[in-house]
Amino acid sequence: MTGTQRIREMLEKKKVEQVGACGWMHTPEADRKSKEVFAARIIELTDHSRWDFVKIMENGVYNQEAHGSDIEYLSENIPPEKLRTKQIMKFNGYLLNGPEDFERFPVLDVEKNPVYQREANVVRELSDHYKKTVPIIPTIFLPAHCIPEFCGGIEKARYYFDHYPDAVETMLKALVQTEIQLVDAYVRAGADGFFFANRYSNRDILSEDEFERFCRPFDTMIMDHIKDRTWFNIMHVHGEKHFFMDKFDQYPVQAISWENVPHQVPEEQRMTVAEARKVTDKILITGTDQFLDFYGTKEEVLERFKKRIARAAEESEDNRLIFAPGCSLPLDIDFENVHQLREAADWWNGGGRTKTSS
């Protein structure tokens, strides 16, 4: 069964026999090089683990790069502590330094922007390679998500939300026009859907009223624009707890991704698979803690993942689950440990569920 076949079955049926698997991590050694180099690295990782979809891990600030931010990228000889914390770039300056910068934020021409064209070309390369056997899913950082890297961090963004909300809204209206062009370019290149990421996904970082003003209108503008043009779209609910999960269930996407077992959050505050299934009937993409779960020998990681997938699959009650990380992974881990996501899924699909229930 191909990844496309597995996911389409999950979309067509209320219950399926097998769970899926997917993993992703940044590849700073390749993600800003030629389309051939970056695509080849993605293909290598995808084929090794037989992922059920290709979640393209563009460098996390490609929007800021496209707009001309002064960014210093680390791609070689990266210190271990930076690999663990995923600190693989540094901003030497920010484009938004006052409300007036928000108010005159430009709309870019995606067809003429070399950064956006680089990313679209990678999608085309992957689409040509997989020929619809595996869904190709580029990442779209939704408009509000992008603000901190444009202005200097979460706290700085909070300042503008509080003191200059109209200017923030003006900036978002411009950025969404660029991103609408970007999703058009990705669809033309062969994207089957999108991994929509928004850090403003929980009550610990934004109020419900602010979510309704700064997030939902712009998120849904993009999603409505691609309606009936893509078939597998994922909403990544970023963070650890207090999610706006009921709001994201209303988004026109086919799957929801989040971290269901963050190690630093007490059990009673976690959004478990069982809790998520009470809220939504979308495909669930989750299963592991993004940090601690991936350390250890591959045998240790596999045993840990067997317990994770058994609980997640049983709580889903329908196997419409893709066993996956909750977010991007640390870069100092062995990729064979990421591969254990597939090994755990194969174990469960091949009889592991019988062993756990007997």
Tab-separated table of N, CA, C and O in Angstrom, residues 2-88:
chain	number	residue	atom	x	y	z
A	2	THR	N	0.654	2.147	-0.942
A	2	THR	CA	1.426	3.380	-0.979
A	2	THR	C	0.911	4.356	0.088
A	2	THR	O	-0.187	4.191	0.643
A	3	GLY	N	1.707	5.385	0.355
A	3	GLY	CA	1.265	6.398	1.294
A	3	GLY	C	-0.018	7.065	0.848
A	3	GLY	O	-0.925	7.316	1.656
A	4	THR	N	-0.121	7.351	-0.431
A	4	THR	CA	-1.342	7.967	-0.960
A	4	THR	C	-2.541	7.057	-0.736
A	4	THR	O	-3.613	7.504	-0.295
A	5	GLN	N	-2.387	5.768	-1.013
A	5	GLN	CA	-3.488	4.829	-0.818
A	5	GLN	C	-3.896	4.744	0.651
A	5	GLN	O	-5.085	4.724	0.978
A	6	ARG	N	-2.905	4.714	1.557
A	6	ARG	CA	-3.213	4.596	2.972
A	6	ARG	C	-3.992	5.807	3.474
A	6	ARG	O	-4.987	5.695	4.201
A	7	ILE	N	-3.531	6.998	3.081
A	7	ILE	CA	-4.181	8.210	3.579
A	7	ILE	C	-5.548	8.392	2.950
A	7	ILE	O	-6.510	8.801	3.621
A	8	ARG	N	-5.686	8.083	1.675
A	8	ARG	CA	-7.019	8.178	1.055
A	8	ARG	C	-7.998	7.206	1.729
A	8	ARG	O	-9.178	7.527	1.906
A	9	GLU	N	-7.518	6.040	2.116
A	9	GLU	CA	-8.383	5.101	2.827
A	9	GLU	C	-8.837	5.705	4.162
A	9	GLU	O	-10.002	5.576	4.548
A	10	MET	N	-7.919	6.378	4.861
A	10	MET	CA	-8.276	7.028	6.123
A	10	MET	C	-9.310	8.123	5.916
A	10	MET	O	-10.150	8.375	6.783
A	11	LEU	N	-9.247	8.789	4.773
A	11	LEU	CA	-10.203	9.860	4.485
A	11	LEU	C	-11.570	9.309	4.069
A	11	LEU	O	-12.594	9.947	4.304
A	12	GLU	N	-11.565	8.120	3.469
A	12	GLU	CA	-12.807	7.562	2.933
A	12	GLU	C	-13.566	6.720	3.946
A	12	GLU	O	-14.783	6.569	3.851
A	13	LYS	N	-12.853	6.166	4.938
A	13	LYS	CA	-13.475	5.238	5.862
A	13	LYS	C	-13.464	5.791	7.285
A	13	LYS	O	-12.604	6.576	7.662
A	14	LYS	N	-14.409	5.323	8.085
A	14	LYS	CA	-14.493	5.731	9.481
A	14	LYS	C	-13.546	4.921	10.362
A	14	LYS	O	-13.223	5.322	11.471
A	15	LYS	N	-13.113	3.776	9.856
A	15	LYS	CA	-12.176	2.943	10.599
A	15	LYS	C	-11.323	2.184	9.605
A	15	LYS	O	-11.822	1.704	8.586
A	16	VAL	N	-10.023	2.073	9.894
A	16	VAL	CA	-9.115	1.377	8.988
A	16	VAL	C	-8.329	0.328	9.779
A	16	VAL	O	-8.326	0.315	11.010
A	17	GLU	N	-7.629	-0.523	9.055
A	17	GLU	CA	-6.908	-1.615	9.699
A	17	GLU	C	-5.520	-1.215	10.173
A	17	GLU	O	-5.026	-1.760	11.164
A	18	GLN	N	-4.889	-0.273	9.470
A	18	GLN	CA	-3.491	0.025	9.767
A	18	GLN	C	-3.271	1.512	10.022
A	18	GLN	O	-3.869	2.357	9.354
A	19	VAL	N	-2.402	1.801	10.981
A	19	VAL	CA	-1.964	3.178	11.211
A	19	VAL	C	-0.846	3.500	10.229
A	19	VAL	O	-0.245	2.607	9.631
A	20	GLY	N	-0.560	4.797	10.056
A	20	GLY	CA	0.539	5.226	9.209
A	20	GLY	C	1.722	5.705	10.037
A	20	GLY	O	1.700	5.670	11.267
A	21	ALA	N	2.738	6.204	9.356
A	21	ALA	CA	3.916	6.734	10.048
A	21	ALA	C	4.573	7.804	9.198
A	21	ALA	O	4.580	7.721	7.965
A	22	CYS	N	5.104	8.810	9.856
A	22	CYS	CA	5.883	9.839	9.167
A	22	CYS	C	6.812	10.510	10.176
A	22	CYS	O	6.468	10.655	11.354
A	23	GLY	N	7.973	10.900	9.715
A	23	GLY	CA	8.914	11.628	10.553
A	23	GLY	C	9.515	12.775	9.781
A	23	GLY	O	9.522	12.775	8.549
A	24	TRP	N	9.997	13.773	10.512
A	24	TRP	CA	10.599	14.910	9.829
A	24	TRP	C	11.574	15.628	10.748
A	24	TRP	O	11.393	15.722	11.952
A	25	MET	N	12.629	16.121	10.150
A	25	MET	CA	13.607	16.952	10.858
A	25	MET	C	14.307	17.826	9.823
A	25	MET	O	14.339	17.496	8.634
A	26	HIS	N	14.816	18.954	10.281
A	26	HIS	CA	15.492	19.863	9.360
A	26	HIS	C	16.792	19.252	8.842
A	26	HIS	O	17.423	18.426	9.516
A	27	THR	N	17.178	19.667	7.654
A	27	THR	CA	18.444	19.225	7.054
A	27	THR	C	19.216	20.470	6.616
A	27	THR	O	19.236	20.810	5.424
A	28	PRO	N	19.834	21.177	7.579
A	28	PRO	CA	20.513	22.432	7.234
A	28	PRO	C	21.659	22.259	6.253
A	28	PRO	O	22.064	23.218	5.594
A	29	GLU	N	22.161	21.027	6.127
A	29	GLU	CA	23.229	20.777	5.168
A	29	GLU	C	22.729	20.794	3.730
A	29	GLU	O	23.532	20.827	2.792
A	30	ALA	N	21.382	20.800	3.548
A	30	ALA	CA	20.836	20.672	2.193
A	30	ALA	C	19.733	21.661	1.864
A	30	ALA	O	19.479	21.922	0.685
A	31	ASP	N	19.057	22.223	2.858
A	31	ASP	CA	17.776	22.879	2.569
A	31	ASP	C	17.860	24.214	1.842
A	31	ASP	O	16.831	24.735	1.401
A	32	ARG	N	19.058	24.770	1.683
A	32	ARG	CA	19.177	26.004	0.911
A	32	ARG	C	20.056	25.810	-0.314
A	32	ARG	O	20.454	26.781	-0.957
A	33	LYS	N	20.352	24.573	-0.632
A	33	LYS	CA	21.143	24.275	-1.813
A	33	LYS	C	20.212	24.077	-3.014
A	33	LYS	O	19.050	24.436	-2.973
A	34	SER	N	20.719	23.506	-4.067
A	34	SER	CA	19.923	23.354	-5.287
A	34	SER	C	18.719	22.451	-5.037
A	34	SER	O	18.692	21.648	-4.097
A	35	LYS	N	17.729	22.567	-5.918
A	35	LYS	CA	16.545	21.716	-5.800
A	35	LYS	C	16.924	20.240	-5.854
A	35	LYS	O	16.319	19.395	-5.167
A	36	GLU	N	17.936	19.907	-6.665
A	36	GLU	CA	18.354	18.514	-6.793
A	36	GLU	C	18.944	17.992	-5.485
A	36	GLU	O	18.643	16.872	-5.050
A	37	VAL	N	19.770	18.815	-4.834
A	37	VAL	CA	20.420	18.386	-3.588
A	37	VAL	C	19.392	18.233	-2.468
A	37	VAL	O	19.369	17.217	-1.759
A	38	PHE	N	18.533	19.238	-2.301
A	38	PHE	CA	17.549	19.188	-1.222
A	38	PHE	C	16.541	18.069	-1.470
A	38	PHE	O	16.222	17.285	-0.567
A	39	ALA	N	16.055	17.954	-2.696
A	39	ALA	CA	15.088	16.900	-3.002
A	39	ALA	C	15.700	15.512	-2.811
A	39	ALA	O	15.037	14.603	-2.290
A	40	ALA	N	16.954	15.354	-3.200
A	40	ALA	CA	17.605	14.048	-3.046
A	40	ALA	C	17.703	13.656	-1.574
A	40	ALA	O	17.519	12.477	-1.216
A	41	ARG	N	17.977	14.608	-0.714
A	41	ARG	CA	18.055	14.315	0.718
A	41	ARG	C	16.678	13.929	1.266
A	41	ARG	O	16.547	12.979	2.046
A	42	ILE	N	15.646	14.634	0.851
A	42	ILE	CA	14.288	14.309	1.288
A	42	ILE	C	13.893	12.911	0.803
A	42	ILE	O	13.320	12.112	1.562
A	43	ILE	N	14.211	12.602	-0.441
A	43	ILE	CA	13.878	11.296	-1.005
A	43	ILE	C	14.604	10.189	-0.253
A	43	ILE	O	14.021	9.134	0.060
A	44	GLU	N	15.868	10.422	0.071
A	44	GLU	CA	16.645	9.429	0.813
A	44	GLU	C	15.975	9.094	2.150
A	44	GLU	O	15.796	7.916	2.499
A	45	LEU	N	15.586	10.124	2.890
A	45	LEU	CA	14.983	9.908	4.198
A	45	LEU	C	13.584	9.299	4.076
A	45	LEU	O	13.201	8.421	4.856
A	46	THR	N	12.829	9.772	3.104
A	46	THR	CA	11.465	9.272	2.901
A	46	THR	C	11.469	7.797	2.523
A	46	THR	O	10.718	6.990	3.093
A	47	ASP	N	12.308	7.431	1.577
A	47	ASP	CA	12.316	6.053	1.094
A	47	ASP	C	12.866	5.089	2.144
A	47	ASP	O	12.396	3.952	2.260
A	48	HIS	N	13.850	5.534	2.905
A	48	HIS	CA	14.440	4.665	3.928
A	48	HIS	C	13.377	4.222	4.934
A	48	HIS	O	13.347	3.062	5.348
A	49	SER	N	12.507	5.146	5.314
A	49	SER	CA	11.511	4.844	6.345
A	49	SER	C	10.109	4.618	5.792
A	49	SER	O	9.174	4.403	6.547
A	50	ARG	N	9.962	4.687	4.474
A	50	ARG	CA	8.655	4.465	3.841
A	50	ARG	C	7.581	5.359	4.467
A	50	ARG	O	6.494	4.907	4.818
A	51	TRP	N	7.912	6.644	4.609
A	51	TRP	CA	6.945	7.566	5.190
A	51	TRP	C	5.679	7.624	4.339
A	51	TRP	O	5.734	7.516	3.115
A	52	ASP	N	4.560	7.860	4.999
A	52	ASP	CA	3.288	7.889	4.279
A	52	ASP	C	2.996	9.228	3.627
A	52	ASP	O	2.060	9.329	2.821
A	53	PHE	N	3.737	10.268	3.977
A	53	PHE	CA	3.690	11.514	3.219
A	53	PHE	C	5.029	12.212	3.367
A	53	PHE	O	5.803	11.907	4.279
A	54	VAL	N	5.317	13.115	2.452
A	54	VAL	CA	6.556	13.891	2.495
A	54	VAL	C	6.233	15.246	3.107
A	54	VAL	O	5.588	16.088	2.480
A	55	LYS	N	6.666	15.446	4.336
A	55	LYS	CA	6.505	16.738	4.990
A	55	LYS	C	7.796	17.505	4.726
A	55	LYS	O	8.821	17.258	5.357
A	56	ILE	N	7.770	18.423	3.763
A	56	ILE	CA	8.990	19.128	3.369
A	56	ILE	C	9.429	20.060	4.506
A	56	ILE	O	8.657	20.900	4.967
A	57	MET	N	10.660	19.886	4.940
A	57	MET	CA	11.202	20.704	6.024
A	57	MET	C	12.045	21.834	5.433
A	57	MET	O	13.279	21.818	5.462
A	58	GLU	N	11.353	22.829	4.870
A	58	GLU	CA	12.047	24.027	4.424
A	58	GLU	C	12.759	24.659	5.625
A	58	GLU	O	12.398	24.401	6.775
A	59	ASN	N	13.768	25.493	5.374
A	59	ASN	CA	14.334	26.199	6.514
A	59	ASN	C	13.207	27.023	7.137
A	59	ASN	O	12.347	27.567	6.449
A	60	GLY	N	13.197	27.078	8.454
A	60	GLY	CA	12.033	27.590	9.159
A	60	GLY	C	11.741	29.063	9.013
A	60	GLY	O	10.719	29.546	9.526
A	61	VAL	N	12.603	29.793	8.331
A	61	VAL	CA	12.391	31.241	8.186
A	61	VAL	C	12.467	31.653	6.714
A	61	VAL	O	12.937	32.726	6.378
A	62	TYR	N	11.967	30.796	5.834
A	62	TYR	CA	12.081	31.120	4.413
A	62	TYR	C	11.235	32.318	4.026
A	62	TYR	O	11.553	33.034	3.074
A	63	ASN	N	10.142	32.580	4.751
A	63	ASN	CA	9.383	33.806	4.476
A	63	ASN	C	10.210	35.045	4.765
A	63	ASN	O	10.215	36.013	3.992
A	64	GLN	N	10.893	35.037	5.896
A	64	GLN	CA	11.733	36.182	6.256
A	64	GLN	C	12.901	36.328	5.281
A	64	GLN	O	13.271	37.442	4.901
A	65	GLU	N	13.451	35.196	4.851
A	65	GLU	CA	14.515	35.220	3.848
A	65	GLU	C	14.008	35.845	2.551
A	65	GLU	O	14.687	36.681	1.930
A	66	ALA	N	12.819	35.457	2.136
A	66	ALA	CA	12.244	35.979	0.895
A	66	ALA	C	12.027	37.483	0.952
A	66	ALA	O	12.132	38.183	-0.063
A	67	HIS	N	11.728	37.991	2.141
A	67	HIS	CA	11.502	39.427	2.300
A	67	HIS	C	12.800	40.213	2.497
A	67	HIS	O	12.762	41.445	2.576
A	68	GLY	N	13.928	39.535	2.589
A	68	GLY	CA	15.202	40.227	2.670
A	68	GLY	C	15.797	40.372	4.047
A	68	GLY	O	16.688	41.206	4.261
A	69	SER	N	15.347	39.556	5.021
A	69	SER	CA	15.921	39.620	6.360
A	69	SER	C	17.406	39.252	6.331
A	69	SER	O	17.841	38.433	5.515
A	70	ASP	N	18.163	39.856	7.237
A	70	ASP	CA	19.594	39.573	7.367
A	70	ASP	C	19.746	38.366	8.285
A	70	ASP	O	19.695	38.490	9.508
A	71	ILE	N	19.920	37.191	7.669
A	71	ILE	CA	19.951	35.930	8.422
A	71	ILE	C	21.283	35.240	8.185
A	71	ILE	O	21.745	35.116	7.047
A	72	GLU	N	21.875	34.785	9.271
A	72	GLU	CA	23.114	34.011	9.192
A	72	GLU	C	22.759	32.542	9.424
A	72	GLU	O	22.309	32.167	10.509
A	73	TYR	N	22.940	31.710	8.409
A	73	TYR	CA	22.574	30.300	8.502
A	73	TYR	C	23.776	29.455	8.900
A	73	TYR	O	24.901	29.708	8.454
A	74	LEU	N	23.517	28.453	9.720
A	74	LEU	CA	24.538	27.472	10.074
A	74	LEU	C	24.247	26.207	9.276
A	74	LEU	O	23.140	25.680	9.315
A	75	SER	N	25.228	25.728	8.544
A	75	SER	CA	25.023	24.524	7.745
A	75	SER	C	26.133	23.495	7.935
A	75	SER	O	25.946	22.322	7.606
A	76	GLU	N	27.279	23.915	8.469
A	76	GLU	CA	28.395	22.995	8.689
A	76	GLU	C	29.025	23.276	10.050
A	76	GLU	O	28.966	24.392	10.570
A	77	ASN	N	29.598	22.221	10.640
A	77	ASN	CA	30.299	22.347	11.936
A	77	ASN	C	29.418	23.039	12.985
A	77	ASN	O	29.862	23.922	13.717
A	78	ILE	N	28.159	22.627	13.055
A	78	ILE	CA	27.213	23.222	13.990
A	78	ILE	C	27.464	22.652	15.386
A	78	ILE	O	27.516	21.428	15.554
A	79	PRO	N	27.653	23.496	16.408
A	79	PRO	CA	27.899	22.990	17.768
A	79	PRO	C	26.765	22.081	18.247
A	79	PRO	O	25.590	22.330	17.938
A	80	PRO	N	27.077	21.038	19.000
A	80	PRO	CA	26.056	20.084	19.453
A	80	PRO	C	24.899	20.730	20.202
A	80	PRO	O	23.744	20.333	20.025
A	81	GLU	N	25.213	21.741	21.033
A	81	GLU	CA	24.134	22.368	21.800
A	81	GLU	C	23.155	23.100	20.896
A	81	GLU	O	21.953	23.192	21.193
A	82	LYS	N	23.633	23.622	19.773
A	82	LYS	CA	22.728	24.291	18.831
A	82	LYS	C	21.928	23.273	18.027
A	82	LYS	O	20.781	23.521	17.652
A	83	LEU	N	22.519	22.131	17.736
A	83	LEU	CA	21.782	21.067	17.064
A	83	LEU	C	20.632	20.578	17.945
A	83	LEU	O	19.524	20.366	17.470
A	84	ARG	N	20.904	20.427	19.236
A	84	ARG	CA	19.867	19.929	20.134
A	84	ARG	C	18.705	20.913	20.250
A	84	ARG	O	17.545	20.513	20.312
A	85	THR	N	19.016	22.187	20.288
A	85	THR	CA	17.967	23.200	20.443
A	85	THR	C	17.478	23.754	19.110
A	85	THR	O	16.654	24.668	19.082
A	86	LYS	N	17.978	23.212	18.027
A	86	LYS	CA	17.562	23.599	16.665
A	86	LYS	C	17.853	25.069	16.361
A	86	LYS	O	17.147	25.705	15.577
A	87	GLN	N	18.895	25.607	16.955
A	87	GLN	CA	19.289	27.000	16.705
A	87	GLN	C	20.281	27.027	15.548
A	87	GLN	O	21.491	27.155	15.743
A	88	ILE	N	19.756	26.928	14.344
A	88	ILE	CA	20.619	26.774	13.178
A	88	ILE	C	20.616	28.010	12.289
A	88	ILE	O	21.052	27.951	11.145
